């Protein structure tokens, strides 16, 4: 399963952006997110705080991982996103 590593450009407000130039499977070197696309796309994403959304999680469910806001300029071209099971925020 070949994934091309991409390093996003950092934007203000903790956002990241990647410009993917062709169909394929790409993995973000910073977050571990994996994007599968069918054509060239621009994807903008950021890590959100659970504090704003935690009250939407009802028992027996608990908050268990990072929360991402992902936006794509062509939703039909983004066929899947694989989220990491854990994320190190230490650096």
Short mmCIF file of N, CA and C in Angstrom, two decimals:
data_model
loop_
_atom_site.label_atom_id
_atom_site.label_comp_id
_atom_site.label_asym_id
_atom_site.label_seq_id
_atom_site.Cartn_x
_atom_site.Cartn_y
_atom_site.Cartn_z
N UNK A 1 0.85 -1.19 0.00
CA UNK A 1 0.00 0.00 0.00
C UNK A 1 0.90 1.25 0.00
N UNK A 2 1.13 1.81 -1.16
CA UNK A 2 2.04 2.95 -1.31
C UNK A 2 1.34 4.26 -0.98
N UNK A 3 1.94 5.02 -0.07
CA UNK A 3 1.44 6.35 0.28
C UNK A 3 2.56 7.34 0.06
N UNK A 4 2.29 8.39 -0.65
CA UNK A 4 3.29 9.44 -0.82
C UNK A 4 3.24 10.37 0.38
N UNK A 5 4.38 10.59 1.02
CA UNK A 5 4.46 11.50 2.17
C UNK A 5 4.41 12.94 1.67
N UNK A 6 3.57 13.75 2.29
CA UNK A 6 3.49 15.17 1.95
C UNK A 6 3.65 15.98 3.24
N UNK A 7 4.34 17.09 3.13
CA UNK A 7 4.50 18.00 4.26
C UNK A 7 3.65 19.23 3.98
N UNK A 8 2.68 19.50 4.86
CA UNK A 8 1.78 20.62 4.61
C UNK A 8 2.45 21.97 4.85
N UNK A 9 1.87 22.97 4.25
CA UNK A 9 2.25 24.35 4.53
C UNK A 9 1.39 24.80 5.70
N UNK A 10 2.00 25.46 6.67
CA UNK A 10 1.25 25.93 7.84
C UNK A 10 0.67 27.31 7.57
N UNK A 11 -0.59 27.46 7.93
CA UNK A 11 -1.29 28.73 7.79
C UNK A 11 -1.58 29.29 9.17
N UNK A 12 -2.06 30.50 9.22
CA UNK A 12 -2.45 31.13 10.49
C UNK A 12 -3.58 30.32 11.14
N UNK A 13 -3.67 30.41 12.45
CA UNK A 13 -4.76 29.76 13.18
C UNK A 13 -4.61 28.26 13.30
N UNK A 14 -3.39 27.74 13.13
CA UNK A 14 -3.17 26.30 13.28
C UNK A 14 -3.64 25.46 12.11
N UNK A 15 -3.93 26.09 10.99
CA UNK A 15 -4.37 25.34 9.82
C UNK A 15 -3.18 24.85 9.02
N UNK A 16 -3.41 23.76 8.30
CA UNK A 16 -2.43 23.18 7.38
C UNK A 16 -3.08 23.08 6.01
N UNK A 17 -2.27 23.17 4.96
CA UNK A 17 -2.80 23.02 3.61
C UNK A 17 -1.82 22.19 2.79
N UNK A 18 -2.40 21.27 1.99
CA UNK A 18 -1.61 20.51 1.03
C UNK A 18 -2.26 20.64 -0.34
N UNK A 19 -1.44 20.79 -1.34
CA UNK A 19 -1.89 20.78 -2.73
C UNK A 19 -1.44 19.44 -3.30
N UNK A 20 -2.40 18.57 -3.59
CA UNK A 20 -2.10 17.25 -4.14
C UNK A 20 -2.30 17.34 -5.64
N UNK A 21 -1.27 17.03 -6.40
CA UNK A 21 -1.26 17.33 -7.83
C UNK A 21 -1.83 16.24 -8.73
N UNK A 22 -2.12 15.06 -8.18
CA UNK A 22 -2.61 13.98 -9.03
C UNK A 22 -3.35 12.93 -8.19
N UNK A 23 -4.01 12.03 -8.86
CA UNK A 23 -4.68 10.92 -8.20
C UNK A 23 -3.67 10.11 -7.39
N UNK A 24 -4.09 9.64 -6.22
CA UNK A 24 -3.19 8.82 -5.42
C UNK A 24 -3.56 8.81 -3.96
N UNK A 25 -2.69 8.22 -3.16
CA UNK A 25 -2.86 8.14 -1.71
C UNK A 25 -1.69 8.86 -1.07
N UNK A 26 -2.00 9.82 -0.21
CA UNK A 26 -1.00 10.71 0.37
C UNK A 26 -1.12 10.69 1.89
N UNK A 27 0.01 10.74 2.59
CA UNK A 27 0.01 10.79 4.05
C UNK A 27 0.72 12.04 4.53
N UNK A 28 0.05 12.80 5.41
CA UNK A 28 0.62 14.00 6.00
C UNK A 28 1.73 13.62 6.96
N UNK A 29 2.90 14.21 6.78
CA UNK A 29 4.05 13.90 7.62
C UNK A 29 3.91 14.44 9.05
N UNK A 30 3.01 15.40 9.27
CA UNK A 30 2.85 15.99 10.60
C UNK A 30 1.73 15.34 11.42
N UNK A 31 0.60 15.03 10.79
CA UNK A 31 -0.57 14.55 11.53
C UNK A 31 -0.85 13.07 11.34
N UNK A 32 -0.31 12.46 10.28
CA UNK A 32 -0.60 11.06 9.99
C UNK A 32 -1.88 10.86 9.19
N UNK A 33 -2.62 11.94 8.92
CA UNK A 33 -3.82 11.82 8.11
C UNK A 33 -3.46 11.26 6.74
N UNK A 34 -4.32 10.38 6.21
CA UNK A 34 -4.11 9.80 4.89
C UNK A 34 -5.27 10.21 4.01
N UNK A 35 -4.96 10.81 2.87
CA UNK A 35 -5.97 11.28 1.92
C UNK A 35 -5.88 10.44 0.65
N UNK A 36 -7.02 9.94 0.20
CA UNK A 36 -7.09 9.24 -1.08
C UNK A 36 -7.89 10.13 -2.02
N UNK A 37 -7.28 10.49 -3.16
CA UNK A 37 -7.92 11.43 -4.09
C UNK A 37 -7.91 10.87 -5.50
N UNK A 38 -8.87 11.31 -6.31
CA UNK A 38 -8.98 10.85 -7.69
C UNK A 38 -8.47 11.87 -8.70
N UNK A 39 -8.12 13.05 -8.22
CA UNK A 39 -7.59 14.10 -9.10
C UNK A 39 -6.89 15.14 -8.23
N UNK A 40 -6.30 16.13 -8.86
CA UNK A 40 -5.62 17.19 -8.13
C UNK A 40 -6.60 17.95 -7.24
N UNK A 41 -6.22 18.18 -5.98
CA UNK A 41 -7.07 18.89 -5.02
C UNK A 41 -6.21 19.70 -4.05
N UNK A 42 -6.87 20.65 -3.41
CA UNK A 42 -6.26 21.41 -2.31
C UNK A 42 -7.06 21.07 -1.06
N UNK A 43 -6.37 20.60 -0.03
CA UNK A 43 -7.02 20.20 1.22
C UNK A 43 -6.48 21.07 2.35
N UNK A 44 -7.40 21.67 3.10
CA UNK A 44 -7.05 22.49 4.26
C UNK A 44 -7.61 21.78 5.50
N UNK A 45 -6.79 21.69 6.55
CA UNK A 45 -7.25 20.98 7.74
C UNK A 45 -6.58 21.55 8.98
N UNK A 46 -7.26 21.32 10.12
CA UNK A 46 -6.73 21.78 11.40
C UNK A 46 -7.22 20.87 12.51
N UNK A 47 -6.52 20.91 13.61
CA UNK A 47 -6.89 20.16 14.80
C UNK A 47 -7.78 21.06 15.65
N UNK A 48 -8.93 20.52 16.08
CA UNK A 48 -9.87 21.29 16.90
C UNK A 48 -9.81 20.84 18.35
N UNK A 49 -10.33 21.66 19.23
CA UNK A 49 -10.40 21.32 20.64
C UNK A 49 -11.73 20.62 20.93
N UNK A 50 -11.66 19.55 21.71
CA UNK A 50 -12.87 18.84 22.08
C UNK A 50 -13.72 19.65 23.06
N UNK A 51 -13.17 20.67 23.70
CA UNK A 51 -13.92 21.41 24.73
C UNK A 51 -15.22 21.98 24.16
N UNK A 52 -15.21 22.37 22.92
CA UNK A 52 -16.41 22.94 22.30
C UNK A 52 -17.45 21.87 21.95
N UNK A 53 -17.01 20.63 21.75
CA UNK A 53 -17.90 19.58 21.25
C UNK A 53 -18.12 18.43 22.23
N UNK A 54 -17.43 18.41 23.36
CA UNK A 54 -17.48 17.28 24.28
C UNK A 54 -18.89 17.01 24.81
N UNK A 55 -19.70 18.04 24.93
CA UNK A 55 -21.06 17.82 25.45
C UNK A 55 -21.94 17.07 24.45
N UNK A 56 -21.50 16.91 23.22
CA UNK A 56 -22.25 16.14 22.23
C UNK A 56 -21.98 14.65 22.34
N UNK A 57 -20.94 14.28 23.09
CA UNK A 57 -20.58 12.87 23.26
C UNK A 57 -21.34 12.33 24.47
N UNK A 58 -22.23 11.39 24.22
CA UNK A 58 -23.08 10.84 25.29
C UNK A 58 -22.53 9.50 25.77
N UNK A 59 -22.71 9.23 27.07
CA UNK A 59 -22.28 7.96 27.65
C UNK A 59 -23.03 6.83 26.96
N UNK A 60 -22.41 5.71 26.71
CA UNK A 60 -21.14 5.24 27.24
C UNK A 60 -19.93 5.68 26.42
N UNK A 61 -20.12 6.51 25.41
CA UNK A 61 -19.02 6.98 24.58
C UNK A 61 -18.16 7.98 25.34
N UNK A 62 -16.86 8.01 25.02
CA UNK A 62 -15.95 8.99 25.61
C UNK A 62 -15.08 9.57 24.49
N UNK A 63 -14.56 10.75 24.73
CA UNK A 63 -13.63 11.36 23.78
C UNK A 63 -12.37 10.52 23.76
N UNK A 64 -11.93 10.10 22.57
CA UNK A 64 -10.82 9.17 22.53
C UNK A 64 -9.75 9.47 21.49
N UNK A 65 -9.82 10.58 20.84
CA UNK A 65 -8.81 10.85 19.82
C UNK A 65 -8.89 12.29 19.35
N UNK A 66 -8.02 12.64 18.42
CA UNK A 66 -8.01 14.01 17.92
C UNK A 66 -9.26 14.31 17.08
N UNK A 67 -9.62 15.56 17.03
CA UNK A 67 -10.77 16.04 16.27
C UNK A 67 -10.25 16.97 15.18
N UNK A 68 -10.55 16.65 13.93
CA UNK A 68 -10.04 17.42 12.80
C UNK A 68 -11.17 18.12 12.05
N UNK A 69 -10.87 19.30 11.53
CA UNK A 69 -11.72 20.00 10.58
C UNK A 69 -11.02 19.90 9.23
N UNK A 70 -11.63 19.20 8.27
CA UNK A 70 -11.01 18.97 6.96
C UNK A 70 -11.89 19.57 5.89
N UNK A 71 -11.29 20.37 5.03
CA UNK A 71 -12.02 21.00 3.92
C UNK A 71 -11.26 20.74 2.62
N UNK A 72 -12.03 20.52 1.55
CA UNK A 72 -11.43 20.19 0.26
C UNK A 72 -12.12 21.01 -0.82
N UNK A 73 -11.35 21.50 -1.79
CA UNK A 73 -11.94 22.32 -2.83
C UNK A 73 -12.73 21.50 -3.86
N UNK A 74 -12.65 20.17 -3.78
CA UNK A 74 -13.41 19.30 -4.67
C UNK A 74 -13.83 18.06 -3.90
N UNK A 75 -15.01 18.09 -3.30
CA UNK A 75 -15.44 16.99 -2.43
C UNK A 75 -15.58 15.67 -3.20
N UNK A 76 -15.87 15.72 -4.48
CA UNK A 76 -16.00 14.46 -5.23
C UNK A 76 -14.65 13.79 -5.46
N UNK A 77 -13.57 14.57 -5.43
CA UNK A 77 -12.24 14.03 -5.68
C UNK A 77 -11.62 13.39 -4.44
N UNK A 78 -12.07 13.78 -3.25
CA UNK A 78 -11.56 13.22 -1.99
C UNK A 78 -12.41 12.00 -1.65
N UNK A 79 -11.87 10.80 -1.93
CA UNK A 79 -12.68 9.59 -1.77
C UNK A 79 -12.58 8.98 -0.38
N UNK A 80 -11.49 9.25 0.34
CA UNK A 80 -11.41 8.75 1.72
C UNK A 80 -10.37 9.52 2.52
N UNK A 81 -10.59 9.53 3.83
CA UNK A 81 -9.63 10.08 4.79
C UNK A 81 -9.44 9.01 5.85
N UNK A 82 -8.19 8.68 6.15
CA UNK A 82 -7.89 7.77 7.24
C UNK A 82 -7.29 8.60 8.36
N UNK A 83 -7.86 8.47 9.54
CA UNK A 83 -7.42 9.27 10.69
C UNK A 83 -6.46 8.45 11.55
N UNK A 84 -5.47 9.10 12.16
CA UNK A 84 -4.53 8.37 13.02
C UNK A 84 -5.21 7.89 14.29
N UNK A 85 -4.68 6.80 14.84
CA UNK A 85 -5.22 6.30 16.10
C UNK A 85 -4.70 7.12 17.28
N UNK A 86 -3.57 7.78 17.09
CA UNK A 86 -3.03 8.65 18.13
C UNK A 86 -2.24 9.76 17.46
N UNK A 87 -2.03 10.83 18.19
CA UNK A 87 -1.32 11.99 17.64
C UNK A 87 -0.47 12.59 18.75
N UNK A 88 0.81 12.73 18.49
CA UNK A 88 1.73 13.32 19.46
C UNK A 88 1.76 14.84 19.25
N UNK A 89 1.38 15.58 20.25
CA UNK A 89 1.38 17.04 20.15
C UNK A 89 2.59 17.63 20.88
N UNK A 90 3.56 16.81 21.23
CA UNK A 90 4.70 17.27 21.99
C UNK A 90 5.65 18.18 21.24
N UNK A 91 5.60 18.23 19.93
CA UNK A 91 6.56 19.04 19.22
C UNK A 91 5.93 19.73 18.07
#
